[in-house]
Tab-separated table of C-alpha atoms (C1' of nucleotides) in Angstrom:
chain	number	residue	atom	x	y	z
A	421	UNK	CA	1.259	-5.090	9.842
A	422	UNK	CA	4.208	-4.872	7.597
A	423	UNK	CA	5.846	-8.119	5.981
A	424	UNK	CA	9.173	-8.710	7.456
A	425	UNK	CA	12.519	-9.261	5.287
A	426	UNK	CA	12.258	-12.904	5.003
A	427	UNK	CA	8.757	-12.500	3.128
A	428	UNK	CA	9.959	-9.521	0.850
A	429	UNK	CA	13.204	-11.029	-0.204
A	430	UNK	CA	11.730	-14.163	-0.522
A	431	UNK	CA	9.346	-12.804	-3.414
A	432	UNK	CA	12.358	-11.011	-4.632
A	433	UNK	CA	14.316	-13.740	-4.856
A	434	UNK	CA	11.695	-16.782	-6.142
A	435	UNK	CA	10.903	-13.702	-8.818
A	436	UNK	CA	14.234	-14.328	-9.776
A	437	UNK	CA	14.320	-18.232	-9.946
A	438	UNK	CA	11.061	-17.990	-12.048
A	439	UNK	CA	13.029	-14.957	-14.514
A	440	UNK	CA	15.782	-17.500	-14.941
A	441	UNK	CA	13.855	-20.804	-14.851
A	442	UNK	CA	15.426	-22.939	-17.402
A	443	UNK	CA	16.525	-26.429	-15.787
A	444	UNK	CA	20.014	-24.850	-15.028
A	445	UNK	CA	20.235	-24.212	-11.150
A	446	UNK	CA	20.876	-20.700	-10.281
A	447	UNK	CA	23.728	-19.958	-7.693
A	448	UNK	CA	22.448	-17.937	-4.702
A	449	UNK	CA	25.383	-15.494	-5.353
A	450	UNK	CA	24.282	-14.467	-8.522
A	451	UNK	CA	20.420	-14.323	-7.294
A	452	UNK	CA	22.033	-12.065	-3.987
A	453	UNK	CA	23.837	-9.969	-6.333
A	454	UNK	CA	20.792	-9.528	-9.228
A	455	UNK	CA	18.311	-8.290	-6.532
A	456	UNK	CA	21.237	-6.443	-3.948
A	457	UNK	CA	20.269	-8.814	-0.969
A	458	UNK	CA	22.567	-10.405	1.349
A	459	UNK	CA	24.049	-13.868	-0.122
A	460	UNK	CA	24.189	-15.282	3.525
A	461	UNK	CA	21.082	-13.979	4.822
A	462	UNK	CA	19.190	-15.355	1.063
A	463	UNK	CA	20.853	-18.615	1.789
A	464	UNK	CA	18.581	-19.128	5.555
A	465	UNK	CA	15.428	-18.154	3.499
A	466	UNK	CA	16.155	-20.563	0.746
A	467	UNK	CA	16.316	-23.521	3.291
A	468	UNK	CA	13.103	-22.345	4.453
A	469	UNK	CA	11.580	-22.649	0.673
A	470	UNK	CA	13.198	-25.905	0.270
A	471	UNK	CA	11.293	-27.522	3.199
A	472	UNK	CA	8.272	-26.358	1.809
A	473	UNK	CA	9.192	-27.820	-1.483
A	474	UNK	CA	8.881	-24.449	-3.075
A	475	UNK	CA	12.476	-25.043	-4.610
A	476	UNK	CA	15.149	-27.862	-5.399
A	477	UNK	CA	18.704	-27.289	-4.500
A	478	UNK	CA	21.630	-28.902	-6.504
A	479	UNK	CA	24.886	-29.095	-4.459
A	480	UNK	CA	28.534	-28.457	-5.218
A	481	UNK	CA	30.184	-26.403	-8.438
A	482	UNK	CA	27.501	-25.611	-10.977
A	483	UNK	CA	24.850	-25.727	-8.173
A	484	UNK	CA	22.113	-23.526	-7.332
A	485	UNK	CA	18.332	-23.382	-6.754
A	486	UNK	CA	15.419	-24.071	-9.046
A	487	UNK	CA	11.604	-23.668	-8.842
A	488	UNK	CA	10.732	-26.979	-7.594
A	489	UNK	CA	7.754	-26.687	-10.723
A	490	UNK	CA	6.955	-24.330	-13.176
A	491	UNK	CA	6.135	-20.847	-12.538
A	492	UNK	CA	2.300	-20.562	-13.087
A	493	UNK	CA	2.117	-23.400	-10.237
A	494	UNK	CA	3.569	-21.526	-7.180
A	495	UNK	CA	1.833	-18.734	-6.040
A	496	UNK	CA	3.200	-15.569	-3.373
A	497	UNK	CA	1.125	-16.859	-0.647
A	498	UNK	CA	2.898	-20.413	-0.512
A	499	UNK	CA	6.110	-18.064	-0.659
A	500	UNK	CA	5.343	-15.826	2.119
A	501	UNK	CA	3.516	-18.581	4.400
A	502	UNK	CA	6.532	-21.024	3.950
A	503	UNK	CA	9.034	-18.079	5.295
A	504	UNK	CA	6.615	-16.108	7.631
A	505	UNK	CA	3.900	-18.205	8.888
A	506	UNK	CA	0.394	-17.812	8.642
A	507	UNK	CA	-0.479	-14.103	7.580
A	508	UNK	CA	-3.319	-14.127	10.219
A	509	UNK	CA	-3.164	-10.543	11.944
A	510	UNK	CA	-3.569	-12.307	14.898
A	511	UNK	CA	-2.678	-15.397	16.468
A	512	UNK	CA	-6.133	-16.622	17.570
A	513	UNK	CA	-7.021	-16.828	13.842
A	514	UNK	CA	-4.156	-18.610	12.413
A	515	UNK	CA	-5.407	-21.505	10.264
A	516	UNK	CA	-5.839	-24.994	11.256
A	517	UNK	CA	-4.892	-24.270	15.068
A	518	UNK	CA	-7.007	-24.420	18.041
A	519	UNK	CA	-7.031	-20.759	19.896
A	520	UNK	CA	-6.340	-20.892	23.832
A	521	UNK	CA	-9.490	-18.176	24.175
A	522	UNK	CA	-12.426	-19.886	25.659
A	523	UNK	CA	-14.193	-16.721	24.548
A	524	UNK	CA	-13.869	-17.576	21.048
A	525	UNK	CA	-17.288	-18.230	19.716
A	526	UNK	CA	-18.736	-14.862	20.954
A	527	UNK	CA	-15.900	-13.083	19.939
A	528	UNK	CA	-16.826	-10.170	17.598
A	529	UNK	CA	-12.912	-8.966	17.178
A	530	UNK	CA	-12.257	-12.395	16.055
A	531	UNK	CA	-14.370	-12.322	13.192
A	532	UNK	CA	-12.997	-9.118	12.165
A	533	UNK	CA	-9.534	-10.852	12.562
A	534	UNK	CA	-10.664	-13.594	10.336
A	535	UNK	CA	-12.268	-11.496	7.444
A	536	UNK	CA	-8.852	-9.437	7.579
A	537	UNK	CA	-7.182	-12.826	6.984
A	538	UNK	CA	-9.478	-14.098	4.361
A	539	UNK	CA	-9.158	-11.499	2.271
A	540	UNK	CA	-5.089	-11.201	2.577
A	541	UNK	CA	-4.817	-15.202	1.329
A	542	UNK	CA	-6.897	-14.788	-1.362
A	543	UNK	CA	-4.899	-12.277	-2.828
A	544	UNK	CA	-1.793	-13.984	-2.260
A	545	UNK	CA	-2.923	-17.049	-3.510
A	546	UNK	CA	-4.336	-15.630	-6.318
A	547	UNK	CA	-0.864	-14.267	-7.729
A	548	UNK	CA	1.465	-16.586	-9.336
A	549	UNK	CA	5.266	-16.388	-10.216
A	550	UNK	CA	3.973	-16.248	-14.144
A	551	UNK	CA	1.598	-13.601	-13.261
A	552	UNK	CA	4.339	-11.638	-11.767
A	553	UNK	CA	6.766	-12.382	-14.905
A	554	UNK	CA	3.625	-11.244	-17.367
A	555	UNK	CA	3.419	-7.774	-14.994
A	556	UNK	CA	7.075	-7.278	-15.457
A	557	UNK	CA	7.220	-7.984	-19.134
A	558	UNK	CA	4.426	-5.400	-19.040
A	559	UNK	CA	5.874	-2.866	-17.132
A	560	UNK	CA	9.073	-3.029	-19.314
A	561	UNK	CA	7.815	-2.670	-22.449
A	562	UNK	CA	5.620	-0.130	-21.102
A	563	UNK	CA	8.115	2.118	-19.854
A	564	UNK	CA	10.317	1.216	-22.799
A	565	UNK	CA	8.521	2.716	-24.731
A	566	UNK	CA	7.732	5.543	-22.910
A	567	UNK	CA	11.167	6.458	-22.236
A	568	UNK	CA	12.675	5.612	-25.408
B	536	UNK	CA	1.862	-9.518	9.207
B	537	UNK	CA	0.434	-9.146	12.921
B	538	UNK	CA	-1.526	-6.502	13.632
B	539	UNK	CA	0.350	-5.482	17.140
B	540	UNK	CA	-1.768	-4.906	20.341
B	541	UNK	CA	-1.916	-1.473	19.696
B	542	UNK	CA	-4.236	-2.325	17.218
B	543	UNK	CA	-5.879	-5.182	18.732
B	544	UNK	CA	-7.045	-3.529	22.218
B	545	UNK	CA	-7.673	-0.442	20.256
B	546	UNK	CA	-10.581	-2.164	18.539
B	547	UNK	CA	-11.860	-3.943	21.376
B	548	UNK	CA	-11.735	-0.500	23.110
B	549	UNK	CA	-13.188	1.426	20.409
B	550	UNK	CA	-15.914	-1.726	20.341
B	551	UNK	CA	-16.387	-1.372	23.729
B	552	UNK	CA	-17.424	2.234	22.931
B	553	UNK	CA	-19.572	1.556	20.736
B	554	UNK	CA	-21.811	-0.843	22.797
B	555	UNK	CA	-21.919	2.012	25.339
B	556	UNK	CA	-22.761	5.073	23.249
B	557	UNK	CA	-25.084	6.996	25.375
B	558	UNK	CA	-23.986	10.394	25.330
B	559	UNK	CA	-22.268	9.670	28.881
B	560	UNK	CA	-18.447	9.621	29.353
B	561	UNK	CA	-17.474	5.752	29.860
B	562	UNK	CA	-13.998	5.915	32.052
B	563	UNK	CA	-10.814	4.133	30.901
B	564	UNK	CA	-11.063	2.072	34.146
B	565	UNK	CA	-14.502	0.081	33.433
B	566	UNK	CA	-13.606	-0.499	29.629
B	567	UNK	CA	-9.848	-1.949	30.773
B	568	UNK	CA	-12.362	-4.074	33.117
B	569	UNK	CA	-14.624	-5.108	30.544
B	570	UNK	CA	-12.182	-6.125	28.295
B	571	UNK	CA	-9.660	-7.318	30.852
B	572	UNK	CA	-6.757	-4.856	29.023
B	573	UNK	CA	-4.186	-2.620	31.292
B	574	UNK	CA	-6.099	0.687	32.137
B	575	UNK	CA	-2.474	3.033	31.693
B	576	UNK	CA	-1.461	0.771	28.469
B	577	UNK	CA	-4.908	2.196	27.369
B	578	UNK	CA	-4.389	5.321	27.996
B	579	UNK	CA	-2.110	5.402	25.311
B	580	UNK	CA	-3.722	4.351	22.725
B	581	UNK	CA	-6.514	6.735	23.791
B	582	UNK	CA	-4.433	9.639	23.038
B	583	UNK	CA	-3.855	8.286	19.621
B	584	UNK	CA	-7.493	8.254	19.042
B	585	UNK	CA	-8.217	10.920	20.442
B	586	UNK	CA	-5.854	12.874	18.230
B	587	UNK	CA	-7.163	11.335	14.994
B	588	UNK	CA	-10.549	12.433	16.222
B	589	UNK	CA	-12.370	9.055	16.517
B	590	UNK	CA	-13.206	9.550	20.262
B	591	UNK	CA	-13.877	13.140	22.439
B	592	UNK	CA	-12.565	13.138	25.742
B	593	UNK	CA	-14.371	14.668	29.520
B	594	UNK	CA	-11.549	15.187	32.188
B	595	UNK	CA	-12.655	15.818	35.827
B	596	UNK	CA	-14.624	13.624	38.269
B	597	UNK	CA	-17.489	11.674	36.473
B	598	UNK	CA	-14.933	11.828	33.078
B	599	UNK	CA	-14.681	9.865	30.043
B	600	UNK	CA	-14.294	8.902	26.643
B	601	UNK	CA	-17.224	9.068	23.982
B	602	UNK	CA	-17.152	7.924	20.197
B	603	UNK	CA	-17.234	11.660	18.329
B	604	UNK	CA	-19.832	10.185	15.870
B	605	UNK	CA	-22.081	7.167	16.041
B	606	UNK	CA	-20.837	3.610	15.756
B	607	UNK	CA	-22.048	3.499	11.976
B	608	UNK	CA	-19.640	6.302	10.885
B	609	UNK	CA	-16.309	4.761	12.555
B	610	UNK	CA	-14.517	1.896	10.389
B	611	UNK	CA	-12.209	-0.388	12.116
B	612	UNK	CA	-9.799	1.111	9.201
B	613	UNK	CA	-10.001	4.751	11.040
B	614	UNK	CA	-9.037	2.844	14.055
B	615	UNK	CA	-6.642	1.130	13.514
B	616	UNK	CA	-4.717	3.161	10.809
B	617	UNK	CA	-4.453	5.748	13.665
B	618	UNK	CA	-2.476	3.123	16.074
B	619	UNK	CA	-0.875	1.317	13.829
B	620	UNK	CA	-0.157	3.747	10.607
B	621	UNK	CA	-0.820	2.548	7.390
B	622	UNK	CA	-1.759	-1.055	6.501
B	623	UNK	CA	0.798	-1.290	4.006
B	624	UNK	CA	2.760	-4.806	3.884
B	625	UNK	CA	5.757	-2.976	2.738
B	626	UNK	CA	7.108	0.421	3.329
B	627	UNK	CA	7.712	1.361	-0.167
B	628	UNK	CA	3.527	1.235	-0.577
B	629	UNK	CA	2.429	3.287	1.954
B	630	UNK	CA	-0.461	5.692	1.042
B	631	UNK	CA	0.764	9.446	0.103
B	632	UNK	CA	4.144	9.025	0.859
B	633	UNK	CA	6.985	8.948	-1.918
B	634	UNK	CA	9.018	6.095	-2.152
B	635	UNK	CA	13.233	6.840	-2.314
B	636	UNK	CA	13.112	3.662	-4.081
B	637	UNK	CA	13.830	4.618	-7.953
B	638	UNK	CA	12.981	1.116	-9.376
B	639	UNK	CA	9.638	1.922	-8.045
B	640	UNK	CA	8.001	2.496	-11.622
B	641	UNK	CA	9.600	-0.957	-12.794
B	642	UNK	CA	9.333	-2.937	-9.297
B	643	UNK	CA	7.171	-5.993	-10.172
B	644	UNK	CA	6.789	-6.954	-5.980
B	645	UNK	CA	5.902	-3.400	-5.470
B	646	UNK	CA	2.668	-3.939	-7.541
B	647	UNK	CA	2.380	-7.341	-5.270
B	648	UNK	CA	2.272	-5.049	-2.117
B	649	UNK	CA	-0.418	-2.576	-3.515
B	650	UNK	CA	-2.284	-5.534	-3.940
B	651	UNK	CA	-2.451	-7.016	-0.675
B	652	UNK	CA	-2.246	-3.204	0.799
B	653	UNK	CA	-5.495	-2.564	-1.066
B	654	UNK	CA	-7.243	-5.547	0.050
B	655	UNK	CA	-6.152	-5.352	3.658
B	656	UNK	CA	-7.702	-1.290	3.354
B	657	UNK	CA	-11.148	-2.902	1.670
B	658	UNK	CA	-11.975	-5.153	4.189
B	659	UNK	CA	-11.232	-2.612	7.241
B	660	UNK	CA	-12.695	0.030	5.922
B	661	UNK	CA	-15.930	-1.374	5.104
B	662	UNK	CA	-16.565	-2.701	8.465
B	663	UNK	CA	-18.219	-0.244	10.922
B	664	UNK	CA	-18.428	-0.167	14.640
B	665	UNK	CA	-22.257	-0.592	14.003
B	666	UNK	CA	-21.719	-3.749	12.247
B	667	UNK	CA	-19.538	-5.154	15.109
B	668	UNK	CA	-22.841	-4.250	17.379
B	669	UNK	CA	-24.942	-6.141	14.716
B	670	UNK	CA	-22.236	-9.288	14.645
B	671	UNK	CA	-22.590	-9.192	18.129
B	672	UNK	CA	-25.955	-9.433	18.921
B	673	UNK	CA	-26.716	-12.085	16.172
B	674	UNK	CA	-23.446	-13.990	18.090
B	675	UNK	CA	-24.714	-14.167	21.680
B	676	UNK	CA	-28.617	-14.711	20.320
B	677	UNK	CA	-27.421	-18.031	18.574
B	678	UNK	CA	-25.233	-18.780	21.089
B	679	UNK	CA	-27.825	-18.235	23.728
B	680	UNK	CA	-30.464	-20.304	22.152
B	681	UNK	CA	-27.919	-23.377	20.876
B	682	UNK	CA	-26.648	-23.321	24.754
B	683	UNK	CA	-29.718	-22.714	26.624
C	767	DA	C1'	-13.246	24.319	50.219
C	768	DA	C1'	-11.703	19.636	50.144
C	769	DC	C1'	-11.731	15.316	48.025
C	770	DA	C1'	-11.509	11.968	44.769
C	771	DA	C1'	-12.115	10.461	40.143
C	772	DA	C1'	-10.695	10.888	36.109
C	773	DA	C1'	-7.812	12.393	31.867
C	774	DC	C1'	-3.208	13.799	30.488
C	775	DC	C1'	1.885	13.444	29.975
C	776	DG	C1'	6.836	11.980	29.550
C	777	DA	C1'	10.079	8.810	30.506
C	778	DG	C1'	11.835	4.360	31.483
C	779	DT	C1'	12.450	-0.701	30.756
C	780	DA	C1'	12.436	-5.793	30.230
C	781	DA	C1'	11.590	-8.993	26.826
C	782	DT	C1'	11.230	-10.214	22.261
C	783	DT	C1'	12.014	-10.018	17.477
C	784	DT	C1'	14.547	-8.811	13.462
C	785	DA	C1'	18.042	-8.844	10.294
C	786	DC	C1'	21.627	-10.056	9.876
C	787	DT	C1'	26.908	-12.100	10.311
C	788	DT	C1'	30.438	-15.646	11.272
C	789	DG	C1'	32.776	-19.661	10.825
C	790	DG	C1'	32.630	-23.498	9.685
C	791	DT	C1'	31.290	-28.665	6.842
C	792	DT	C1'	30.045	-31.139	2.953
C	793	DT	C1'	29.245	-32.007	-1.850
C	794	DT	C1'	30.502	-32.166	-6.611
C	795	DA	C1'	31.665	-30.541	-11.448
C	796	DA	C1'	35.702	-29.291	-13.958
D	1072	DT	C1'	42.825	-31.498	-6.797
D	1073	DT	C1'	40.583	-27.387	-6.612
D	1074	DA	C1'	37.084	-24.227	-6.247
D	1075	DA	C1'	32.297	-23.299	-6.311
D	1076	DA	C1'	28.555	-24.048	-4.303
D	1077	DA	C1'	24.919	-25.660	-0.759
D	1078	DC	C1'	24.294	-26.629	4.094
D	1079	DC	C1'	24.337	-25.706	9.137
D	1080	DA	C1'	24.449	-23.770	13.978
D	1081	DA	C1'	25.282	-20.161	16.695
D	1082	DG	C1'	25.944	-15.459	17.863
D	1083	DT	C1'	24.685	-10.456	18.024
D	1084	DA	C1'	23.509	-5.479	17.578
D	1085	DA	C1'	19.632	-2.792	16.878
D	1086	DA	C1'	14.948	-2.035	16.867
D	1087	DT	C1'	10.411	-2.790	18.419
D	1088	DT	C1'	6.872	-4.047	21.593
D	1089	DA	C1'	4.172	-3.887	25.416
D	1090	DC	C1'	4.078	-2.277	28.907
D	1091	DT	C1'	4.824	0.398	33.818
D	1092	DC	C1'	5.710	4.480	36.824
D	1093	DG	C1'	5.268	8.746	38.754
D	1094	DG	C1'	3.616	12.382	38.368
D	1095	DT	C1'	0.149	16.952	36.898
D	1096	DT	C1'	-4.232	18.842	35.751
D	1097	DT	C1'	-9.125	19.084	35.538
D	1098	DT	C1'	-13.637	18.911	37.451
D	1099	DG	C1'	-17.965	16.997	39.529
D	1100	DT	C1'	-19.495	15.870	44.224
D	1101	DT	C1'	-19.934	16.461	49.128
DNA sequence: AACAAAACCGAGTAATTTACTTGGTTTTAA
DNA sequence: TTAAAACCAAGTAAATTACTCGGTTTTGTT
């Protein structure tokens, strides 16, 4: 059940877009180098996150990627869905799709399947990009504070 | 974020148990029937139970597997934490185990992951065996009086 | 005692998926 | 004109998955 690198560098690297979210694009190479992720590999995920019209892309020099909206609007589960799929544990349970399994109505596993589901896309969806800025802010001042 | 079949069968398995606690040894061979699953694929995952203690085990002629406790004292957590390993959507979150990662105390993502690890944990653990049994009969009752 | 049913065990393997890299092209601000 | 950047398609090594195979051991039944 773990997330694969498209969905964790993903995060990582719309974090970053929503950290530096100012109207200026942000060049992939400085996003790569910021989180230590592969500029090449970022750039595959980042075409996957423009189709979903998670970000805008600006071509040539001076270009980059911004949040296609603000922050507080896009939350981890559009991320992760947009470069992973559904985050059904299994595939008779993935949303809006009919299931091949003519058993499905009396299937107990399935409902298990579908409560495991539920409960992973609400928590998703419940987290925005702000949210995650607010946490950070947190943390840092936090441990500023205690470390200092 | 699929749960692999390891998982999968080892619920249905475990379920399969369940609806034939008795106190008599059910072999491998009828539940890979039952559930249409690959009896030495089973085996397998067996052993894995077996060794987290979910399910006791009769060799010889007339063998078996039996559930070690009843079906309303086995979560479908136990289960498939013992196939599968932790539930964690990221490495660097998995229960009692240090992280090498030394951002850990400022990650922002890392708090995402303990999230959706915790949820995932919630949900499985608080579903027993016995309430599978329950789901089940309340399933084929409808569907038995909506088809009939 | 012999037989057969069953669990137990270790190793092997084909197919798939993952996590990238490579080698370009196109676009555009400076 | 140049260089920085996005865009694109294809390739690939390593890991994982989902099994199978060929046994050995145990034990109730006949």
């Amino acid at each position: 059940m773990r997330l694969s690198t498209r969905g964790r560098y993903g995060v990582k690297a719309m974090f970053d877009l929503a950290l530096n979210y100012s109207g200026e694009p942000v060049p992939l190479k400085s996003i790569a180098e910021r989180q230590g992720l592969s500029e090449a590999y970022l750039e595959q995920l980042m075409a996957g996150l423009r189709k979903a019209g998670l970000v805008k892309s600006v071509r040539g020099a001076q270009g980059g990627y911004v949040l296609s909206t603000s922050p507080d609007k896009i939350t981890v589960g559009e991320i992760i869905r947009s470069l992973e799929g559904s985050m059904a544990p299994v595939d008779c349970v993935i949303e809006n799709e009919e299931t091949d399994c003519e058993k499905a109505e009396y299937c107990v596993t399935r409902l298990v399947w579908e409560r495991i589901r539920d409960s992973i896309n609400q928590v998703v969806d419940s987290i925005t990009l702000q949210d995650m800025i607010d946490d950070y802010k947190r943390l840092h001042q936090r441990n500023a504070e205690k470390d200092g």
